[in-house]
Coordinates of C-alpha atoms and ligand atoms in Angstrom, one line a residue:
M1 CA 89.2 82.8 77.3
L2 CA 88.4 85.1 80.1
D3 CA 86.9 83.0 83.0
A4 CA 87.2 85.5 85.8
L5 CA 84.2 87.7 84.9
W6 CA 81.5 87.5 87.6
F7 CA 79.5 90.4 86.2
N8 CA 77.9 91.6 83.0
P9 CA 80.5 93.6 81.2
N10 CA 78.0 95.7 79.2
E11 CA 76.4 97.4 82.2
M12 CA 77.0 100.7 83.9
L13 CA 76.4 101.6 87.5
I14 CA 74.2 104.6 88.2
G15 CA 72.9 105.4 91.7
G16 CA 73.3 101.7 92.8
T17 CA 71.5 100.3 89.8
W18 CA 73.2 98.3 87.0
K19 CA 71.8 99.4 83.7
T20 CA 72.5 98.7 80.0
A21 CA 73.2 101.6 77.6
V22 CA 71.3 102.4 74.4
S23 CA 74.4 101.2 72.4
N24 CA 77.5 99.2 73.1
L25 CA 81.2 99.5 72.2
P26 CA 83.5 96.5 71.3
L27 CA 86.3 95.7 73.7
F28 CA 89.3 93.8 72.2
N29 CA 91.9 91.5 73.7
P30 CA 95.2 93.1 72.6
S31 CA 97.0 89.8 72.9
D32 CA 95.3 88.3 69.9
G33 CA 92.9 91.0 68.6
S34 CA 89.8 88.9 69.4
L35 CA 86.6 90.4 70.7
L36 CA 86.6 90.2 74.5
A37 CA 83.3 91.8 75.3
E38 CA 80.7 94.4 74.5
I39 CA 80.7 97.3 76.9
A40 CA 78.2 100.0 77.5
N41 CA 78.6 103.1 75.4
G42 CA 77.4 105.6 78.1
S43 CA 75.9 108.7 76.7
A44 CA 75.9 112.3 77.9
I45 CA 72.4 111.6 79.3
N46 CA 73.9 108.7 81.3
I47 CA 76.6 111.0 82.6
D48 CA 73.9 113.5 83.7
E49 CA 72.0 110.7 85.5
A50 CA 75.2 109.6 87.2
V51 CA 76.0 113.1 88.4
T52 CA 72.5 113.5 89.8
A53 CA 72.8 110.1 91.6
A54 CA 76.1 111.3 93.1
Q55 CA 74.4 114.5 94.3
V56 CA 71.6 112.4 95.9
A57 CA 74.3 110.3 97.6
R58 CA 76.1 113.4 98.9
N59 CA 72.8 114.7 100.3
G60 CA 71.8 111.3 101.7
K61 CA 73.3 108.3 103.4
W62 CA 76.8 108.7 102.0
G63 CA 77.0 112.4 103.0
Q64 CA 75.9 111.6 106.5
L65 CA 78.5 109.1 107.4
S66 CA 81.3 110.2 109.7
A67 CA 84.9 110.2 108.5
T68 CA 85.5 107.0 110.5
E69 CA 82.6 105.2 109.0
R70 CA 83.8 106.1 105.5
G71 CA 87.3 104.9 106.4
R72 CA 85.9 101.5 107.6
I73 CA 84.0 101.0 104.3
L74 CA 87.2 101.8 102.3
T75 CA 89.2 99.5 104.4
K76 CA 86.6 96.7 103.8
I77 CA 86.7 97.4 100.0
G78 CA 90.5 96.9 100.3
Q79 CA 90.1 93.6 102.0
K80 CA 87.6 92.4 99.4
V81 CA 89.9 93.5 96.6
L82 CA 92.6 91.4 98.1
E83 CA 90.3 88.4 98.2
R84 CA 89.8 88.8 94.4
V85 CA 93.3 89.7 93.4
D86 CA 93.7 86.7 91.1
D87 CA 90.4 87.4 89.3
L88 CA 91.1 91.1 88.9
A89 CA 94.6 90.3 87.6
E90 CA 93.2 87.9 85.0
I91 CA 90.6 90.4 83.8
E92 CA 93.2 93.1 83.5
A93 CA 95.6 90.8 81.7
Y94 CA 93.0 90.1 79.1
D95 CA 91.7 93.6 78.9
V96 CA 94.9 95.7 78.9
G97 CA 97.3 93.0 77.6
K98 CA 99.4 93.5 80.7
P99 CA 101.6 90.4 81.7
L100 CA 99.8 88.6 84.4
A101 CA 102.3 89.3 87.2
Q102 CA 102.2 93.1 86.4
A103 CA 98.4 92.9 86.4
R104 CA 98.5 91.2 89.8
A105 CA 100.7 93.9 91.2
D106 CA 98.1 96.5 90.1
A107 CA 95.3 94.6 91.9
V108 CA 97.4 94.5 95.0
A109 CA 98.1 98.2 94.7
L110 CA 94.4 98.9 94.3
A111 CA 93.8 97.1 97.7
R112 CA 96.6 99.1 99.2
Y113 CA 95.1 102.4 98.1
M114 CA 91.9 101.5 99.8
E115 CA 93.7 100.5 103.0
F116 CA 95.7 103.7 102.9
Y117 CA 92.8 106.0 102.2
G118 CA 90.6 104.0 104.6
G119 CA 93.1 104.7 107.4
A120 CA 93.6 108.3 106.3
A121 CA 89.9 109.2 106.1
D122 CA 89.6 110.5 109.7
K123 CA 93.1 111.9 110.0
L124 CA 93.1 115.0 107.9
M125 CA 92.7 117.9 110.3
G126 CA 92.1 121.6 110.1
E127 CA 93.9 124.1 112.4
T128 CA 93.3 126.8 114.8
I129 CA 94.8 130.2 113.9
P130 CA 96.0 132.7 116.5
Y131 CA 94.1 135.9 115.7
L132 CA 92.8 139.2 117.1
N133 CA 91.7 139.3 120.8
G134 CA 88.1 138.2 121.1
Y135 CA 88.2 135.8 118.1
T136 CA 88.6 132.1 117.7
V137 CA 89.5 131.0 114.2
Y138 CA 89.7 127.5 112.9
T139 CA 89.6 125.7 109.5
L140 CA 87.6 122.7 108.3
R141 CA 88.4 120.4 105.4
E142 CA 85.2 119.6 103.4
P143 CA 84.5 117.5 100.4
H144 CA 84.1 119.3 97.0
G145 CA 80.8 117.4 96.5
V146 CA 80.6 115.5 93.2
T147 CA 84.0 114.6 91.7
G148 CA 84.6 113.4 88.1
H149 CA 87.3 110.9 87.4
I150 CA 88.3 110.4 83.7
I151 CA 90.9 107.7 83.5
P152 CA 93.0 106.0 80.8
W153 CA 93.6 102.4 80.0
N154 CA 97.3 101.9 81.0
Y155 CA 96.9 101.4 84.8
P156 CA 93.1 101.3 85.4
M157 CA 93.2 99.8 88.9
Q158 CA 96.1 101.9 90.2
I159 CA 94.5 105.1 88.9
I160 CA 91.1 104.3 90.2
G161 CA 92.7 103.5 93.6
R162 CA 94.6 106.8 93.8
S163 CA 91.9 109.1 92.6
V164 CA 88.6 107.5 93.6
G165 CA 90.1 106.2 96.9
A166 CA 91.2 109.7 98.0
A167 CA 88.0 111.3 96.8
L168 CA 85.8 108.9 98.7
A169 CA 87.9 109.2 101.8
M170 CA 87.1 112.9 101.9
G171 CA 83.4 112.2 101.4
N172 CA 83.0 113.2 97.8
A173 CA 80.6 111.2 95.6
C174 CA 82.3 110.0 92.4
V175 CA 81.4 109.6 88.7
L176 CA 84.1 107.5 87.0
K177 CA 84.5 107.4 83.2
P178 CA 86.9 104.6 82.4
A179 CA 88.7 104.4 79.0
E180 CA 86.9 102.7 76.2
E181 CA 89.9 100.5 75.5
A182 CA 89.9 98.9 79.0
C183 CA 87.1 99.3 81.6
L184 CA 86.4 95.8 83.0
T185 CA 88.3 96.2 86.3
A186 CA 86.5 99.5 86.9
L187 CA 83.2 97.6 86.7
A188 CA 84.6 94.8 88.9
F189 CA 85.8 97.3 91.4
A190 CA 82.3 98.9 91.5
R191 CA 80.8 95.5 92.2
I192 CA 83.2 95.0 95.0
C193 CA 82.4 98.4 96.5
G194 CA 78.7 97.5 96.6
E195 CA 79.5 94.2 98.4
A196 CA 81.6 96.1 100.9
G197 CA 78.6 98.3 101.8
L198 CA 79.5 101.5 99.9
P199 CA 76.1 103.4 99.8
D200 CA 74.4 103.7 96.5
G201 CA 75.5 106.7 94.4
A202 CA 78.8 107.2 96.2
L203 CA 80.5 105.6 93.2
N204 CA 78.9 105.7 89.7
V205 CA 80.7 104.1 86.7
V206 CA 79.8 105.1 83.2
P207 CA 82.0 103.6 80.4
G208 CA 81.8 105.3 77.1
S209 CA 83.6 107.3 74.5
G210 CA 85.8 110.2 75.5
I211 CA 84.2 112.4 72.9
E212 CA 80.7 112.0 74.3
A213 CA 80.8 110.6 77.9
G214 CA 84.2 112.1 78.8
A215 CA 83.4 115.5 77.5
A216 CA 80.0 115.5 79.1
L217 CA 81.6 114.7 82.5
A218 CA 84.4 117.4 82.1
G219 CA 81.8 120.0 81.2
N220 CA 79.0 119.1 83.7
P221 CA 78.0 122.1 85.7
N222 CA 77.1 120.0 88.7
V223 CA 80.6 118.5 89.1
Q224 CA 82.9 120.3 91.6
H225 CA 86.2 118.7 90.8
I226 CA 87.7 116.8 87.8
S227 CA 90.6 114.4 88.1
F228 CA 92.0 113.5 84.6
T229 CA 94.9 111.2 83.6
G230 CA 95.7 110.9 79.9
S231 CA 97.2 112.7 77.0
V232 CA 98.3 116.4 76.9
H233 CA 95.8 117.2 74.1
T234 CA 92.8 115.7 75.9
G235 CA 93.9 117.1 79.3
A236 CA 93.8 120.6 77.8
L237 CA 90.3 120.0 76.5
V238 CA 89.2 118.7 79.9
Q239 CA 90.7 121.8 81.6
R240 CA 89.0 124.1 79.1
A241 CA 85.6 122.4 79.6
A242 CA 85.9 122.4 83.4
G243 CA 87.0 126.1 83.2
V244 CA 83.7 127.2 81.8
N245 CA 82.2 126.1 85.1
V246 CA 85.2 127.3 87.2
V247 CA 85.8 123.8 88.4
P248 CA 89.3 122.8 89.6
V249 CA 91.1 120.0 87.7
T250 CA 94.0 117.7 88.6
L251 CA 95.9 116.7 85.4
E252 CA 98.4 113.9 85.1
L253 CA 99.6 113.9 81.6
G254 CA 102.6 111.8 81.2
G255 CA 106.2 112.6 80.5
K256 CA 109.7 112.0 79.0
S257 CA 111.4 111.1 82.3
P258 CA 115.2 110.7 82.4
Q259 CA 117.5 108.7 84.4
L260 CA 121.0 110.3 84.8
V261 CA 123.8 107.8 85.2
F262 CA 127.2 109.2 86.4
N263 CA 130.6 107.6 86.1
D264 CA 130.6 106.8 89.8
A265 CA 127.2 105.0 89.7
N266 CA 126.7 101.5 91.1
L267 CA 125.8 99.9 87.7
T268 CA 124.8 96.5 89.1
A269 CA 122.1 98.2 91.2
A270 CA 121.1 100.6 88.4
L271 CA 120.9 98.2 85.5
P272 CA 117.5 96.5 86.3
F273 CA 115.9 99.9 86.9
L274 CA 117.4 101.5 83.7
V275 CA 115.7 98.8 81.6
N276 CA 112.5 98.0 83.6
A277 CA 111.5 101.6 83.9
G278 CA 111.4 101.8 80.1
I279 CA 109.7 98.5 79.3
Q280 CA 107.3 97.9 82.2
N281 CA 103.7 97.7 80.9
A282 CA 105.2 97.8 77.4
G283 CA 106.4 101.3 78.1
Q284 CA 102.8 102.6 78.4
T285 CA 103.5 104.2 81.8
C286 CA 103.2 107.9 82.5
S287 CA 106.4 107.8 84.5
A288 CA 108.3 105.5 82.1
S289 CA 112.0 106.3 81.9
S290 CA 112.3 106.8 78.1
R291 CA 115.6 108.7 78.2
I292 CA 118.8 107.3 79.7
L293 CA 121.5 110.0 80.1
I294 CA 124.9 108.4 80.5
Q295 CA 128.2 110.1 81.4
R296 CA 131.0 109.5 78.8
G297 CA 133.3 107.4 81.0
I298 CA 130.8 104.6 81.4
Y299 CA 128.7 105.1 78.2
N300 CA 130.0 102.1 76.3
S301 CA 129.7 99.8 79.4
V302 CA 126.1 100.9 80.2
R303 CA 125.1 100.6 76.5
D304 CA 126.5 97.1 76.3
R305 CA 124.9 95.9 79.5
M306 CA 121.5 97.4 78.6
A307 CA 121.8 96.0 75.1
E308 CA 122.4 92.5 76.5
A309 CA 119.4 92.9 78.8
Y310 CA 117.3 93.9 75.8
C311 CA 118.3 90.9 73.8
N312 CA 116.9 88.7 76.6
L313 CA 113.5 90.5 76.7
T314 CA 110.6 88.4 75.5
V315 CA 107.3 89.7 74.2
G316 CA 104.2 87.7 74.1
P317 CA 100.5 87.3 75.2
A318 CA 99.6 88.7 78.6
M319 CA 98.6 85.3 80.1
A320 CA 102.0 83.9 79.1
D321 CA 103.4 86.4 81.5
M322 CA 106.6 87.4 79.7
H323 CA 108.5 90.6 80.2
I324 CA 106.4 92.5 77.8
G325 CA 102.8 92.1 76.5
P326 CA 101.1 93.7 73.5
L327 CA 100.3 97.4 73.4
I328 CA 96.7 98.3 74.3
S329 CA 95.5 98.5 70.7
E330 CA 96.3 98.6 67.0
R331 CA 96.0 102.4 67.2
Q332 CA 98.7 102.6 69.9
K333 CA 100.8 100.2 67.9
A334 CA 100.6 102.4 64.9
L335 CA 101.6 105.4 67.0
V336 CA 104.7 103.6 68.3
L337 CA 105.6 102.3 64.8
E338 CA 105.5 105.9 63.6
F339 CA 108.0 106.9 66.2
L340 CA 110.2 103.9 65.3
A341 CA 110.1 105.1 61.7
K342 CA 111.2 108.6 62.9
G343 CA 114.3 106.8 64.4
S344 CA 115.4 105.4 61.0
D345 CA 118.4 107.8 61.1
L346 CA 119.5 106.4 64.5
T347 CA 121.5 103.3 65.5
I348 CA 119.6 100.5 67.2
A349 CA 121.7 99.1 70.1
A350 CA 119.4 96.1 70.6
Q351 CA 115.8 94.8 70.3
G352 CA 113.8 92.1 72.2
K353 CA 112.2 89.0 70.7
L354 CA 108.6 87.9 70.0
H355 CA 107.8 84.6 71.7
D356 CA 104.6 82.7 70.7
A357 CA 102.9 86.0 69.9
P358 CA 99.6 85.6 67.9
N359 CA 99.6 87.4 64.6
N360 CA 96.8 89.7 65.4
G361 CA 98.2 91.0 68.7
A362 CA 99.3 94.6 69.0
Y363 CA 103.0 93.7 69.6
V364 CA 106.0 95.9 69.1
L365 CA 109.6 94.9 69.7
P366 CA 111.3 96.7 72.6
T367 CA 113.9 98.9 71.0
L368 CA 117.0 100.6 72.4
F369 CA 118.5 103.5 70.4
E370 CA 122.0 104.6 71.1
N371 CA 123.9 107.9 70.7
V372 CA 120.7 110.0 70.4
T373 CA 120.9 113.8 70.4
A374 CA 118.9 115.6 73.0
D375 CA 116.8 117.4 70.4
H376 CA 115.8 114.3 68.4
P377 CA 112.0 113.7 68.3
L378 CA 112.6 110.3 70.0
A379 CA 114.3 112.2 72.9
Q380 CA 111.6 114.9 73.1
D381 CA 108.2 113.3 72.6
E382 CA 106.3 110.8 74.7
I383 CA 106.3 107.5 72.7
F384 CA 104.2 105.4 75.1
G385 CA 105.8 102.2 73.9
P386 CA 108.8 100.0 74.8
V387 CA 111.4 102.3 73.4
Q388 CA 114.4 104.0 75.1
V389 CA 117.1 106.3 73.9
L390 CA 120.6 106.5 75.2
I391 CA 122.1 110.1 75.4
P392 CA 125.7 110.6 76.3
F393 CA 126.8 113.6 78.3
E394 CA 130.2 115.0 79.7
T395 CA 129.4 117.2 82.7
E396 CA 126.8 117.5 85.4
E397 CA 125.7 120.9 84.0
E398 CA 125.2 119.4 80.6
A399 CA 123.2 116.5 82.1
V400 CA 120.9 118.9 83.9
A401 CA 120.4 121.0 80.8
I402 CA 119.5 117.9 78.7
A403 CA 117.3 116.4 81.4
N404 CA 115.3 119.7 81.8
N405 CA 115.0 120.3 78.0
T406 CA 111.6 118.8 77.3
D407 CA 108.0 120.1 77.7
Y408 CA 107.5 117.5 80.5
G409 CA 108.5 117.2 84.1
L410 CA 107.0 114.1 85.8
V411 CA 109.8 112.2 87.4
A412 CA 113.6 111.8 87.2
G413 CA 116.2 109.3 88.5
I414 CA 119.8 110.0 89.5
W415 CA 122.5 107.4 89.8
T416 CA 125.6 108.6 91.6
A417 CA 127.5 107.9 94.8
D418 CA 128.3 111.6 95.3
G419 CA 126.1 112.9 98.0
A420 CA 126.6 116.6 97.2
R421 CA 125.7 115.9 93.6
Q422 CA 122.6 114.0 94.6
M423 CA 121.4 117.1 96.6
R424 CA 122.3 119.6 93.8
L425 CA 120.5 117.5 91.2
A426 CA 117.4 116.9 93.4
K427 CA 117.0 120.7 93.4
S428 CA 117.9 121.5 89.8
L429 CA 115.9 118.8 88.0
R430 CA 112.4 119.9 86.9
A431 CA 110.1 117.1 88.0
G432 CA 107.4 116.2 90.5
Q433 CA 109.3 113.2 91.9
I434 CA 113.1 112.7 92.1
F435 CA 114.6 109.2 92.8
I436 CA 118.2 108.9 94.1
N437 CA 119.8 105.6 93.4
N438 CA 116.5 104.0 92.6
Y439 CA 113.7 104.6 90.2
G440 CA 110.0 104.6 91.2
A441 CA 110.6 103.7 94.8
G442 CA 108.3 100.7 94.4
G443 CA 105.4 103.0 93.3
G444 CA 104.4 103.6 96.9
V445 CA 100.8 104.8 97.4
E446 CA 102.1 107.1 100.2
L447 CA 104.2 109.2 97.8
P448 CA 102.6 112.3 96.3
F449 CA 102.7 112.1 92.5
G450 CA 102.2 114.6 89.7
G451 CA 104.1 116.8 87.4
I452 CA 105.0 120.2 86.2
G453 CA 105.0 121.7 82.7
K454 CA 103.1 119.6 80.2
S455 CA 103.1 116.7 82.7
G456 CA 100.2 118.4 84.4
H457 CA 99.4 120.0 87.8
G458 CA 98.0 118.9 91.1
R459 CA 99.1 115.9 93.1
E460 CA 97.6 112.5 93.5
K461 CA 98.6 109.7 95.9
G462 CA 99.7 110.0 99.5
F463 CA 98.1 112.3 102.0
E464 CA 98.6 115.2 99.6
A465 CA 95.8 113.9 97.4
L466 CA 93.3 114.5 100.3
Y467 CA 94.0 118.2 100.1
G468 CA 93.2 118.2 96.4
F469 CA 90.0 116.3 96.9
S470 CA 88.8 118.7 99.6
T471 CA 88.2 122.4 100.1
L472 CA 89.2 124.5 103.0
K473 CA 86.7 126.6 105.0
T474 CA 87.8 129.2 107.6
I475 CA 85.6 130.0 110.5
A476 CA 86.1 133.2 112.5
A477 CA 84.0 133.4 115.7
H478 CA 83.9 136.8 117.5
H479 CA 83.0 136.2 121.1
G480 CA 84.6 139.3 122.7
Ligands
TXE501 O1 94.5 109.3 75.5 P1 93.3 110.2 75.9 P2 94.6 108.1 74.5 C1 99.1 109.5 76.2 C2 100.1 108.5 75.5 C3 99.2 108.0 74.4 C4 98.3 109.2 74.1 C5 96.9 108.9 73.5 O2 101.1 109.3 74.9 O3 99.9 107.6 73.3 O4 98.1 109.8 75.4 O5 96.2 108.0 74.3 C6 89.0 110.2 77.7 N1 86.9 114.8 77.0 N2 98.6 108.9 77.5 O6 94.0 108.6 73.2 O7 92.5 110.7 74.8 C7 89.2 108.8 77.1 O8 87.9 108.2 76.9 C8 87.0 114.1 78.1 C9 99.3 109.2 78.7 O9 94.0 106.9 75.0 O10 93.9 111.3 76.8 C10 90.0 108.2 78.2 O11 89.1 107.8 79.3 N3 87.6 112.9 78.2 C11 98.6 108.7 79.9 C12 90.9 109.3 78.7 O12 90.3 110.5 78.3 C13 88.1 112.4 77.0 C14 97.7 107.6 79.8 C15 92.3 109.2 78.2 O13 92.3 109.3 76.8 C16 88.0 113.2 75.8 C17 97.0 107.4 78.5 C18 87.4 114.4 75.9 N4 87.3 115.2 74.8 C19 97.5 108.0 77.4 N5 88.6 112.5 74.8 C20 99.2 108.9 81.2 N6 99.4 110.1 81.6 O14 99.6 107.9 81.9 C21 89.1 111.3 75.4 N7 88.7 111.3 76.7

């Protein structure tokens, strides 16, 4: 059972006060289907209260801190997260079903985001602009004010780190609505922020349903920026709701990211990335590589090597720390099984194995499909489960056409020794991040991340996120 909780899971944080909600929602352990906790079912009224508390914080102590002071607090939060990495990892493993080592990596990444944005807080500068004689013109970067953060269940700690970290660094006050399927590390993080001296109201956390709490946050007229990570359908709803108030949104909506493997690729280097990028976090990763495009000359060899790796994949409870845990929920499992049924006309190259997996867990076997055509639903739609398709191609032009032929454009990987081809493809592939002879680049917090097309718009992570979480003011002084 979950031992690491040091807080009451059914509370929400509004203006520095931990409160209970009028009603609760059940939170399940996806590894065995048991009830893990009751969490607050925050209402639209609670969201209004949280937005008001954030406004008070902006106009009060939090808003008066210098950039350096904000940075110091964020850095301290990062240190405190590091001290609690094991507890956070255990909570996340129980809540999300993520194998323990992967949950631990997320906790370390959360700390790293806080360190990065702590250091960056006082380093985003405006500029002076040469202008007409008699003028001095300069620009200031200012916070939006109150920012709303609607996050999903697949990487709660990493997504909190990248969006709340950058928003706080710029001096915004945040209202965070975690996903109803997994919100415990959001609450743990808020506790840690308080211990590190983050002023009341700078971060408010209201768990609750998307339909009520999420929609109330997206449409709140006193929020000045919304950051959303989740499905295309909900992202469009959030953008529409924010649009009524003319509020900017950053949308990170997932993808169908390819890896392109050419005849001259170093297969020994490529193989672990080809497989891991599809099955990490049970494939519930926005930048999962669910399409592997393989040039004909090495197709059989890559298929055989990937199939062998798949046969050795084990699936089991998060705390047993195997390659793959359960999916987040029975609902997600049903969605993935529907996709597997759509693949009944395809050939399965290999599947992994269940290992000591309790009957009521949301487990799905990792499945590798071979010889898939580019227009098949499994090669077009985001599955969000441990499923990859192998697509053969003959020429570079064909590979680019296939790679670019989905609604998405989040990331893409290229495996080739040919430097000129690397450069050509880096330009012609439609995606927000391109990886050459690697995939994911270790997930660096420093690297701007976001997509094009249905993968969304705006960039999070890195210094670039600070531009998104601030607004530019131009000052023109006429002094003769
Ligand atoms: O997502 P939702 P779901 C994709 C993935 C998955 C599918 C469904 O393909 O199978 O989405 O997952 C909140 N107004 N991704 O249903 O609905 C909700 O409470 C405002 C990709 O979980 O997008 C949660 O906090 N907010 C993805 C958040 O939105 C609303 C990660 C995400 O939920 C809302 C997750 C509303 N009307 C799923 N309705 C990625 N890009 O990594 C719900 N929410």
